[in-house]
Amino acid sequence: MAQQDDNLLKKVIAHAKEYGFVFPSSEIYDGLSAVYDYGQNGAELKNNIKAYWWSFMTQLHDNIVGIDSAIFMHPTIWKASGHVDAFNDPMIDNKDSKKRYRADVLVEDAISKMEDKIEKEVEKAAKRFGESFNRETFVSTNARVLEYQKKIDETNVRLKEAMGNNDMAAFKQLVDDLEITDPISGTKNWTEIRQFNLMFSTEMGSVAEDANKIYLRPETAQGIFVNFLNVQKTGRMKIPFGIAQIGKAFRNEIVARQFIFRMREFEQMEMQFFVKPGEEMKWYEIWKEKRMRWHQALGLGADNYRFHDHLNLAHYANAACDIQFNFPMGFKELEGIHSRTDFDLKSHEKFSGKKLQYFDPEDNQNYIPYVVETSVGLDRMFLSILSNSYKEEKLEDGSERVVLALPPALAPHKVAILPLMKRDGLPEKAEAIMNELKFDFRCYYEEKDAIGKRYRRMDAVGTPYCVTIDHDTLKDDTVTIRYRDTMKQDRVNLTELKSILEKGCSMKELLKKI
Ligand code: ATP
């Protein structure tokens, strides 16, 4: 069940700042709304998440290749994609709190609340009936559940109609009928709903009169579509095949309040998979399952993920769902998986006047491929991992520690090299060990403060292993290895270190779990 934990989010934000993961942008100038910078540890964690995604998508799939297209693109691309006309969000303001919301998000939150109510009924009944409980029978017969479900269905239909017909008055009526209140002021004192375009624009060209209005891309996908034939031809790709890309995207988001969950400048990891028309639903299911396995291999708990089917499909999709994660704010979208049909390529054919077709040697025919897209926010991945890993633990001796139980392969540093003392040749020995390990693992060297204090600092940034060098190391080449999660310590020979680290925190071992 989705649990709101505002306190946890606050703690994660404070921790992220204190330990060099995420800083508010332009902080010395009082910040810039919904823009963040990644610090020394954050950049490492982010790069590791990217590597995990990139390796899985490209290295482990020999029919997927990666590209890196420019952020600036020809302005007509955004007409063809529908973003100039349709990338509008319906916004509504609460007159008391003066806060602005996306009206569709408010309605979806209201639907989520109704879904939660159904879950509560199911849980209660499951307890009451015990072994003999059958969920399907219960939800299809229980009067209260049926009533909630009916309201959910009706709301979805009305939302879809209002969005589809661009009918803002009907939309407002829906907000009123659902008696949605502002989470801050608690009132229903809303303005009318207005459309707002999310794309940032700027001008290209040196002289103002000749300048062309261009946009900062709001998604990376279009850079893939316009390069479809370039890649297919030069890579001699055969359908089905995919093109992957990691890159920045920009949206002038209206609701930007949840830390790095929703930012104005963010990064996406997207893959467009080109398939034969008619086969898209098969691939849609395959990619749903593959992407879920990729997430779950991180070990953050299978219960923290769920699929959420879209009933209100975007203009380009014939099927779509989200993989939601149990964030501190509750279950929210982490990744989108969309069957985009041939909408994009067809539209680029029309607007560019260039053929974007594939010649299928097996069928001896030309066609515009259909596309299944997987699109995950890198920053949302970061938040899901960071918030899930943050733990405050009470230890047996009564003391407390804060530990980031990050998936070891993603941790900013894999191992801390800690000479017990700053003399007697221990730092020199430690350095020699680090020089051996640093080609395979990101190491962190630290000789200041008592060892216990140093362990705590490493716990707080999620370093999975600490290796302590003491006087015995000089005699017999053994070191103490301390494990972050159990705090257990072992005495091991230097020759064993590499294989312990390899097994425990290499990307290779993580990829093998998928
Ligand atoms: P939402 O409904 O939360 O606004 P969306 O459905 O508009 O998201 P998509 O256009 O499907 O998102 O983008 C794909 C992914 O990009 C999302 O699943 C999310 O992880 C990420 N993403 C989208 N907008 C933002 C943002 N403003 N900040 C950070 N990540 C984002």
Coordinates of C-alpha atoms and ligand atoms in Angstrom, one line a residue:
M1 CA 0.0 0.0 0.0
A2 CA 1.3 3.5 -0.9
Q3 CA 2.5 5.2 2.2
Q4 CA 3.1 9.0 2.2
D5 CA 6.2 9.7 4.2
D6 CA 7.0 13.5 4.0
N7 CA 9.4 13.1 6.8
L8 CA 11.5 10.5 4.9
L9 CA 11.6 12.8 1.8
K10 CA 12.8 15.7 4.0
K11 CA 15.5 13.5 5.5
V12 CA 16.6 12.2 2.1
I13 CA 16.9 15.7 0.8
A14 CA 18.9 16.9 3.8
H15 CA 21.2 13.8 3.6
A16 CA 21.7 14.2 -0.2
K17 CA 22.9 17.7 0.4
E18 CA 25.1 17.0 3.5
Y19 CA 26.9 14.1 1.8
G20 CA 27.5 15.6 -1.7
F21 CA 24.7 13.9 -3.7
V22 CA 22.4 16.6 -4.7
F23 CA 22.6 20.4 -4.2
P24 CA 19.9 23.0 -5.1
S25 CA 21.1 24.8 -8.3
S26 CA 22.5 28.3 -7.9
E27 CA 22.3 28.0 -4.1
I28 CA 24.4 31.0 -3.3
Y29 CA 21.8 33.0 -5.3
D30 CA 18.9 31.4 -3.4
G31 CA 18.4 28.6 -5.9
L32 CA 16.5 28.2 -9.1
S33 CA 13.1 26.6 -8.8
A34 CA 13.0 22.8 -9.7
V35 CA 16.6 22.7 -10.9
Y36 CA 19.3 20.7 -9.1
D37 CA 23.0 20.0 -9.3
Y38 CA 24.6 16.6 -8.6
G39 CA 27.6 16.7 -6.3
Q40 CA 30.7 14.5 -6.2
N41 CA 28.8 11.4 -4.9
G42 CA 25.7 12.1 -6.8
A43 CA 27.5 12.3 -10.1
E44 CA 29.1 8.9 -9.4
L45 CA 25.8 7.3 -8.5
K46 CA 24.1 8.8 -11.5
N47 CA 26.9 7.6 -13.9
N48 CA 26.6 4.1 -12.4
I49 CA 22.8 4.1 -13.0
K50 CA 23.5 5.2 -16.6
A51 CA 26.1 2.4 -17.0
Y52 CA 23.6 -0.2 -15.7
W53 CA 20.9 0.9 -18.1
W54 CA 23.3 1.3 -21.1
S55 CA 25.0 -2.0 -20.6
F56 CA 21.7 -3.9 -20.2
M57 CA 20.1 -2.2 -23.2
T58 CA 23.0 -2.2 -25.7
Q59 CA 25.6 -4.7 -24.5
L60 CA 23.2 -7.4 -23.6
H61 CA 20.9 -6.9 -26.6
D62 CA 22.8 -7.3 -29.8
N63 CA 19.9 -5.8 -31.8
I64 CA 20.0 -2.5 -29.9
V65 CA 22.5 0.3 -30.6
G66 CA 22.9 3.6 -28.8
I67 CA 23.2 7.1 -30.1
D68 CA 23.7 10.6 -28.8
S69 CA 21.7 13.2 -30.7
A70 CA 21.8 17.0 -30.2
I71 CA 19.5 18.8 -27.9
F72 CA 18.8 21.5 -30.5
M73 CA 16.7 20.2 -33.4
H74 CA 14.9 21.6 -36.4
P75 CA 11.8 23.4 -35.0
T76 CA 9.5 21.6 -37.4
I77 CA 10.3 18.3 -35.6
W78 CA 8.2 19.6 -32.7
K79 CA 5.3 20.3 -35.0
A80 CA 5.6 16.8 -36.4
S81 CA 5.8 15.2 -33.0
G82 CA 2.7 17.1 -31.8
H83 CA 4.5 18.9 -29.0
V84 CA 3.9 22.4 -30.4
D85 CA 0.1 21.8 -30.4
A86 CA -0.5 19.0 -27.9
F87 CA 2.3 19.3 -25.4
N88 CA 0.0 21.4 -23.3
D89 CA -0.8 20.7 -19.7
P90 CA -4.1 21.7 -18.1
M91 CA -3.3 23.8 -15.1
I92 CA -5.3 25.0 -12.2
D93 CA -4.6 27.3 -9.3
N94 CA -5.8 27.2 -5.8
K95 CA -6.9 30.8 -4.9
D96 CA -6.1 30.3 -1.2
S97 CA -2.7 28.6 -1.2
K98 CA -1.8 30.3 -4.5
K99 CA -0.3 27.0 -5.6
R100 CA -0.5 25.7 -9.2
Y101 CA -1.3 22.1 -10.1
R102 CA -1.7 20.0 -13.1
A103 CA -5.5 19.3 -13.2
D104 CA -5.0 15.8 -14.7
V105 CA -2.6 14.9 -11.9
L106 CA -5.1 16.1 -9.3
V107 CA -7.8 13.8 -10.9
E108 CA -5.4 10.9 -11.1
D109 CA -4.5 11.4 -7.4
A110 CA -8.2 11.3 -6.6
I111 CA -8.4 8.0 -8.6
S112 CA -5.5 6.6 -6.7
K113 CA -7.2 7.4 -3.4
M114 CA -10.3 5.4 -4.6
E115 CA -8.0 2.5 -5.6
D116 CA -6.4 2.6 -2.1
K117 CA -9.9 2.4 -0.6
I118 CA -10.5 -0.8 -2.7
E119 CA -7.2 -2.2 -1.5
K120 CA -8.2 -1.5 2.1
E121 CA -11.5 -3.4 1.7
V122 CA -9.6 -6.3 0.1
E123 CA -7.1 -6.4 3.0
K124 CA -9.8 -6.3 5.6
A125 CA -11.7 -9.1 3.8
A126 CA -8.6 -11.2 3.3
K127 CA -8.0 -11.1 7.1
R128 CA -11.6 -11.9 7.8
F129 CA -11.9 -14.9 5.4
G130 CA -8.4 -16.2 5.9
E131 CA -7.4 -19.2 3.7
S132 CA -10.7 -19.3 1.8
F133 CA -10.3 -15.7 0.5
N134 CA -10.5 -15.3 -3.3
R135 CA -9.6 -11.8 -4.4
E136 CA -11.2 -12.0 -7.8
T137 CA -14.6 -13.1 -6.4
F138 CA -14.4 -10.5 -3.7
V139 CA -13.7 -7.6 -6.0
S140 CA -16.3 -8.6 -8.5
T141 CA -19.1 -9.0 -6.0
N142 CA -18.5 -6.8 -3.0
A143 CA -21.0 -3.9 -3.1
R144 CA -18.7 -1.2 -1.7
V145 CA -15.8 -2.3 -4.0
L146 CA -18.1 -2.2 -7.0
E147 CA -19.2 1.2 -6.1
Y148 CA -15.6 2.5 -5.9
Q149 CA -14.8 0.8 -9.2
K150 CA -17.7 2.3 -10.9
K151 CA -16.7 5.8 -9.8
I152 CA -13.1 5.1 -10.9
D153 CA -14.3 4.0 -14.4
E154 CA -16.6 7.0 -14.7
T155 CA -13.9 9.4 -13.7
N156 CA -11.5 7.9 -16.2
V157 CA -14.0 8.2 -19.0
R158 CA -14.7 11.8 -18.1
L159 CA -11.0 12.7 -17.8
K160 CA -10.3 11.1 -21.2
E161 CA -13.2 13.0 -22.9
A162 CA -12.2 16.3 -21.3
M163 CA -8.6 15.9 -22.4
G164 CA -9.4 14.5 -25.8
N165 CA -11.9 17.3 -26.6
N166 CA -9.8 20.0 -25.0
D167 CA -12.9 20.8 -23.0
M168 CA -11.6 22.7 -20.0
A169 CA -15.0 23.5 -18.7
A170 CA -15.9 19.8 -18.5
F171 CA -12.5 19.2 -16.9
K172 CA -13.2 21.8 -14.2
Q173 CA -16.6 20.3 -13.6
L174 CA -14.9 16.9 -13.0
V175 CA -12.5 18.5 -10.4
D176 CA -15.6 20.1 -8.7
D177 CA -17.6 16.9 -8.8
L178 CA -14.8 14.9 -7.2
E179 CA -14.6 17.5 -4.5
I180 CA -10.9 17.7 -4.8
T181 CA -9.2 19.8 -2.2
D182 CA -5.9 21.5 -2.3
P183 CA -3.4 19.5 -0.1
I184 CA -2.0 22.7 1.2
S185 CA -4.9 25.0 1.9
G186 CA -7.5 22.2 2.2
T187 CA -10.0 24.3 0.2
K188 CA -11.9 23.8 -3.1
N189 CA -11.4 27.4 -4.1
W190 CA -10.1 26.7 -7.6
T191 CA -9.5 28.9 -10.7
E192 CA -10.6 27.8 -14.1
I193 CA -8.4 25.4 -16.0
R194 CA -5.9 26.8 -18.6
Q195 CA -3.6 25.2 -21.0
F196 CA 0.2 25.8 -20.7
N197 CA 2.9 24.7 -23.1
L198 CA 5.8 22.9 -21.4
M199 CA 8.5 23.5 -24.0
F200 CA 11.3 26.0 -23.4
S201 CA 12.1 28.1 -26.4
T202 CA 15.1 30.2 -27.4
E203 CA 16.5 31.8 -30.5
M204 CA 19.1 30.6 -32.8
G205 CA 21.1 33.0 -35.0
S206 CA 23.2 36.1 -34.3
V207 CA 20.9 38.8 -35.5
A208 CA 17.6 39.1 -33.8
E209 CA 15.7 39.7 -37.1
D210 CA 17.0 36.5 -38.7
A211 CA 16.8 34.4 -35.6
N212 CA 14.7 31.3 -35.6
K213 CA 12.7 30.2 -32.7
I214 CA 13.9 26.8 -31.5
Y215 CA 13.0 24.6 -28.6
L216 CA 15.0 22.7 -26.0
R217 CA 13.9 19.1 -26.5
P218 CA 11.2 18.0 -24.1
E219 CA 12.0 14.3 -24.7
T220 CA 15.0 12.5 -26.3
A221 CA 12.8 10.2 -28.4
Q222 CA 12.5 12.5 -31.4
G223 CA 16.3 12.5 -31.9
I224 CA 16.0 8.8 -32.3
F225 CA 13.1 8.9 -34.8
V226 CA 14.8 11.5 -37.1
N227 CA 17.9 9.3 -37.1
F228 CA 16.0 6.1 -37.7
L229 CA 17.2 5.6 -41.3
N230 CA 20.7 6.8 -40.7
V231 CA 21.2 4.1 -38.0
Q232 CA 19.3 1.4 -39.8
K233 CA 21.3 1.8 -42.9
T234 CA 24.8 2.4 -41.5
G235 CA 24.3 -0.2 -38.8
R236 CA 22.7 -2.6 -41.3
M237 CA 20.0 -3.2 -38.7
K238 CA 17.2 -5.7 -39.3
I239 CA 13.8 -5.4 -37.8
P240 CA 13.1 -5.9 -34.9
F241 CA 15.8 -3.6 -33.6
G242 CA 16.2 -0.8 -31.1
I243 CA 17.9 2.6 -30.7
A244 CA 18.8 3.7 -27.2
Q245 CA 19.8 7.1 -26.0
I246 CA 20.5 8.9 -22.7
G247 CA 20.3 12.6 -22.6
K248 CA 18.9 15.8 -21.1
A249 CA 15.3 16.9 -21.7
F250 CA 13.7 20.1 -20.6
R251 CA 10.1 20.9 -19.5
N252 CA 8.8 24.0 -18.1
E253 CA 6.9 21.9 -15.5
I254 CA 4.1 23.7 -13.5
V255 CA 4.2 21.4 -10.5
A256 CA 7.7 21.3 -9.5
R257 CA 7.9 20.6 -5.8
Q258 CA 9.0 17.0 -5.2
F259 CA 12.8 17.4 -5.2
I260 CA 14.4 15.6 -8.2
F261 CA 11.1 13.7 -9.0
R262 CA 10.0 16.5 -11.2
M263 CA 12.6 19.0 -12.6
R264 CA 12.8 21.5 -15.3
E265 CA 16.0 20.1 -16.6
F266 CA 16.3 16.3 -16.3
E267 CA 17.7 13.3 -18.0
Q268 CA 15.9 10.5 -19.8
M269 CA 17.1 7.0 -20.8
E270 CA 14.9 6.0 -23.7
M271 CA 14.9 3.2 -26.2
Q272 CA 12.7 3.0 -29.3
F273 CA 12.2 -0.5 -30.5
F274 CA 11.2 -0.8 -34.2
V275 CA 9.0 -3.7 -35.1
K276 CA 6.9 -5.1 -37.9
P277 CA 3.3 -3.6 -37.9
G278 CA 1.0 -6.0 -36.1
E279 CA 3.7 -7.3 -33.8
E280 CA 3.8 -4.4 -31.5
M281 CA 1.6 -5.9 -28.8
K282 CA 3.9 -8.9 -28.5
W283 CA 6.9 -6.6 -28.1
Y284 CA 5.1 -4.3 -25.8
E285 CA 4.6 -7.3 -23.4
I286 CA 8.2 -8.4 -23.8
W287 CA 9.5 -5.0 -23.0
K288 CA 7.2 -4.6 -20.0
E289 CA 8.6 -7.8 -18.6
K290 CA 12.2 -7.1 -19.4
R291 CA 12.1 -3.6 -17.9
M292 CA 10.5 -4.8 -14.7
R293 CA 13.2 -7.4 -14.3
W294 CA 15.9 -4.8 -14.8
H295 CA 14.4 -2.7 -12.0
Q296 CA 13.9 -5.6 -9.7
A297 CA 17.5 -6.9 -10.1
L298 CA 18.5 -3.9 -8.0
G299 CA 17.1 -5.6 -4.9
L300 CA 15.0 -2.7 -3.6
G301 CA 12.1 -5.0 -3.0
A302 CA 9.7 -6.4 -5.6
D303 CA 6.7 -5.0 -3.6
N304 CA 7.9 -1.5 -4.3
Y305 CA 7.1 -1.7 -8.0
R306 CA 3.9 -2.1 -9.9
F307 CA 2.5 -1.7 -13.3
H308 CA -0.1 1.0 -13.9
D309 CA -2.0 0.8 -17.2
H310 CA -2.9 4.1 -18.9
L311 CA -6.5 4.5 -19.7
N312 CA -6.1 7.9 -21.1
L313 CA -3.7 7.2 -24.0
A314 CA -1.5 9.9 -25.5
H315 CA -2.3 10.9 -29.1
Y316 CA 0.5 8.7 -30.4
A317 CA -0.1 5.5 -28.4
N318 CA -2.3 2.3 -28.8
A319 CA -1.2 0.9 -25.5
A320 CA 0.8 2.4 -22.6
C321 CA 1.7 1.7 -19.0
D322 CA 3.9 3.0 -16.3
I323 CA 6.2 1.2 -13.9
Q324 CA 5.5 2.9 -10.7
F325 CA 7.8 2.9 -7.7
N326 CA 6.9 3.3 -4.0
F327 CA 8.5 6.8 -3.5
P328 CA 8.3 8.6 -0.2
M329 CA 5.4 10.4 -1.8
G330 CA 3.6 7.1 -2.5
F331 CA 3.5 5.0 -5.7
K332 CA 4.4 7.3 -8.7
E333 CA 5.6 6.9 -12.3
L334 CA 9.2 5.8 -12.6
E335 CA 9.2 4.6 -16.2
G336 CA 6.8 4.7 -19.1
I337 CA 6.4 1.9 -21.7
H338 CA 4.4 3.0 -24.7
S339 CA 3.3 1.3 -27.9
R340 CA 3.7 4.4 -30.1
T341 CA 2.4 2.9 -33.4
D342 CA 3.9 4.4 -36.6
F343 CA 2.7 7.8 -35.5
D344 CA 6.1 9.5 -35.2
L345 CA 7.8 8.1 -38.3
K346 CA 4.7 8.7 -40.4
S347 CA 4.4 12.2 -39.2
H348 CA 8.1 12.9 -39.9
E349 CA 7.6 11.6 -43.4
K350 CA 4.8 14.0 -43.9
F351 CA 6.5 17.1 -42.5
S352 CA 10.0 16.4 -43.9
G353 CA 8.9 15.0 -47.3
K354 CA 11.5 12.2 -46.9
K355 CA 10.6 8.5 -47.0
L356 CA 11.2 6.8 -43.6
Q357 CA 10.5 3.2 -44.5
Y358 CA 12.1 -0.1 -44.0
F359 CA 12.6 -2.7 -46.7
D360 CA 11.8 -6.0 -45.2
P361 CA 13.9 -8.6 -47.1
E362 CA 11.8 -11.5 -45.7
D363 CA 8.4 -10.1 -46.9
N364 CA 9.9 -8.3 -49.8
Q365 CA 8.0 -5.1 -49.0
N366 CA 8.4 -1.6 -47.6
Y367 CA 6.7 -0.4 -44.5
I368 CA 6.9 2.2 -41.8
P369 CA 7.8 0.2 -38.6
Y370 CA 5.8 0.4 -35.4
V371 CA 7.5 1.4 -32.3
V372 CA 7.6 0.3 -28.7
E373 CA 9.2 2.8 -26.4
T374 CA 10.7 2.4 -22.9
S375 CA 11.4 5.7 -21.2
V376 CA 12.8 6.0 -17.7
G377 CA 13.8 9.2 -15.9
L378 CA 17.4 9.0 -14.7
D379 CA 16.7 11.4 -11.9
R380 CA 13.7 9.5 -10.8
M381 CA 15.8 6.3 -10.8
F382 CA 18.2 8.2 -8.6
L383 CA 15.5 9.2 -6.2
S384 CA 14.0 5.7 -6.0
I385 CA 17.4 4.3 -5.2
L386 CA 18.4 7.0 -2.7
S387 CA 15.1 7.1 -0.8
N388 CA 14.8 3.3 -0.6
S389 CA 18.4 2.9 0.6
Y390 CA 18.2 5.5 3.3
K391 CA 18.1 3.8 6.7
E392 CA 18.3 4.9 10.2
E393 CA 19.4 2.0 12.4
K394 CA 19.5 1.5 16.2
L395 CA 22.5 -0.6 17.0
E396 CA 22.9 -3.2 19.8
D397 CA 25.1 -0.9 21.8
G398 CA 22.3 1.7 21.8
S399 CA 24.0 4.0 19.3
E400 CA 22.5 5.0 15.9
R401 CA 23.7 5.0 12.4
V402 CA 22.5 6.3 9.1
V403 CA 23.3 4.0 6.3
L404 CA 22.7 4.2 2.6
A405 CA 22.2 0.5 1.6
L406 CA 22.7 1.3 -2.1
P407 CA 22.9 -1.6 -4.5
P408 CA 26.7 -2.2 -4.2
A409 CA 27.4 -2.0 -8.0
L410 CA 25.9 1.5 -8.0
A411 CA 27.6 2.9 -4.9
P412 CA 29.8 6.0 -5.6
H413 CA 32.7 4.3 -4.0
K414 CA 33.1 0.5 -3.9
V415 CA 35.7 0.3 -1.2
A416 CA 37.3 2.6 1.4
I417 CA 41.0 2.1 2.1
L418 CA 41.6 3.0 5.7
P419 CA 45.1 2.9 7.3
L420 CA 44.4 2.4 11.1
M421 CA 47.0 5.0 11.9
K422 CA 48.8 7.8 10.1
R423 CA 52.3 6.4 10.8
D424 CA 54.5 3.3 11.0
G425 CA 54.3 2.8 7.2
L426 CA 50.5 2.1 7.3
P427 CA 49.6 4.9 4.9
E428 CA 52.2 3.7 2.4
K429 CA 50.9 0.2 2.6
A430 CA 47.4 1.4 2.2
E431 CA 48.3 3.5 -0.9
A432 CA 50.0 0.4 -2.5
I433 CA 46.8 -1.6 -2.0
M434 CA 44.7 1.2 -3.5
N435 CA 47.0 1.5 -6.5
E436 CA 46.3 -2.2 -7.1
L437 CA 42.6 -1.9 -6.8
K438 CA 41.8 1.4 -8.4
F439 CA 41.9 0.2 -11.9
D440 CA 39.0 -2.1 -11.2
F441 CA 37.1 -0.3 -8.5
R442 CA 36.3 3.3 -7.5
C443 CA 38.3 3.6 -4.2
Y444 CA 38.1 6.1 -1.4
Y445 CA 41.2 6.9 0.7
E446 CA 40.9 8.2 4.3
E447 CA 43.3 8.4 7.1
K448 CA 41.8 11.0 9.4
D449 CA 39.8 10.4 12.6
A450 CA 39.1 7.2 14.6
I451 CA 38.2 4.2 12.6
G452 CA 34.7 4.0 13.9
K453 CA 34.0 7.5 12.8
R454 CA 35.4 6.7 9.3
Y455 CA 33.2 3.6 9.1
R456 CA 30.1 5.8 9.8
R457 CA 31.0 8.3 7.1
M458 CA 31.4 5.5 4.6
D459 CA 28.0 4.1 5.8
A460 CA 26.4 7.5 5.1
V461 CA 27.6 7.6 1.5
G462 CA 26.8 3.9 0.9
T463 CA 30.3 2.5 0.5
P464 CA 29.8 -1.3 0.6
Y465 CA 33.3 -2.3 1.8
C466 CA 35.9 -0.8 4.1
V467 CA 39.4 -2.3 4.2
T468 CA 41.5 -1.5 7.2
I469 CA 45.2 -1.7 7.1
D470 CA 46.9 -2.3 10.5
H471 CA 50.3 -3.4 11.9
D472 CA 49.5 -7.1 11.1
T473 CA 49.0 -6.2 7.5
L474 CA 52.7 -5.2 7.3
K475 CA 53.6 -8.6 8.7
D476 CA 51.3 -11.1 7.0
D477 CA 49.5 -9.2 4.2
T478 CA 46.1 -9.6 5.8
V479 CA 43.5 -6.8 6.2
T480 CA 40.2 -6.4 7.9
I481 CA 37.2 -6.1 5.6
R482 CA 34.1 -4.6 7.0
Y483 CA 30.7 -5.1 5.3
R484 CA 28.4 -2.0 5.2
D485 CA 25.1 -3.7 5.7
T486 CA 25.9 -6.3 8.4
M487 CA 28.8 -4.4 9.9
K488 CA 30.5 -7.8 10.1
Q489 CA 34.3 -7.8 9.9
D490 CA 36.5 -10.5 8.4
R491 CA 40.2 -11.0 8.3
V492 CA 41.2 -11.7 4.7
N493 CA 44.4 -12.0 2.7
L494 CA 45.2 -9.3 0.3
T495 CA 45.2 -11.8 -2.6
E496 CA 41.4 -12.4 -1.9
L497 CA 40.3 -8.8 -2.0
K498 CA 39.8 -8.4 -5.7
S499 CA 37.6 -11.4 -6.0
I500 CA 35.5 -10.5 -3.0
L501 CA 34.9 -7.0 -4.4
E502 CA 34.3 -8.4 -7.9
K503 CA 31.6 -10.8 -6.6
G504 CA 30.0 -8.2 -4.3
C505 CA 29.9 -5.0 -6.2
S506 CA 30.8 -5.3 -9.9
M507 CA 28.4 -4.3 -12.6
K508 CA 28.9 -7.7 -14.2
E509 CA 27.4 -9.5 -11.2
L510 CA 24.5 -7.1 -11.1
L511 CA 23.8 -7.5 -14.8
K512 CA 23.8 -11.3 -14.4
K513 CA 21.0 -11.0 -11.9
I514 CA 18.5 -9.6 -14.5
Ligands
ATP1 P1 4.6 12.6 -15.5 O1 3.3 12.1 -15.7 O2 5.2 12.2 -14.1 O3 4.8 14.1 -15.7 P2 5.3 11.8 -18.1 O4 4.3 10.7 -18.3 O5 5.1 13.2 -18.6 O6 5.6 11.9 -16.5 P3 7.1 10.8 -20.0 O7 6.9 11.8 -21.0 O8 6.5 9.4 -20.2 O9 6.7 11.3 -18.5 O10 8.7 10.7 -19.7 C1 9.3 9.5 -19.4 C2 10.0 9.5 -18.1 O11 10.8 10.7 -17.9 C3 9.1 9.5 -16.9 O12 8.7 8.2 -16.6 C4 9.9 10.1 -15.8 O13 10.7 9.1 -15.2 C5 10.8 11.0 -16.5 N1 10.3 12.4 -16.4 C6 9.3 13.0 -17.0 N2 9.2 14.3 -16.7 C7 10.2 14.5 -15.7 C8 10.6 15.7 -14.9 N3 10.0 16.8 -15.1 N4 11.6 15.5 -14.1 C9 12.2 14.3 -13.9 N5 11.9 13.2 -14.6 C10 10.9 13.3 -15.5

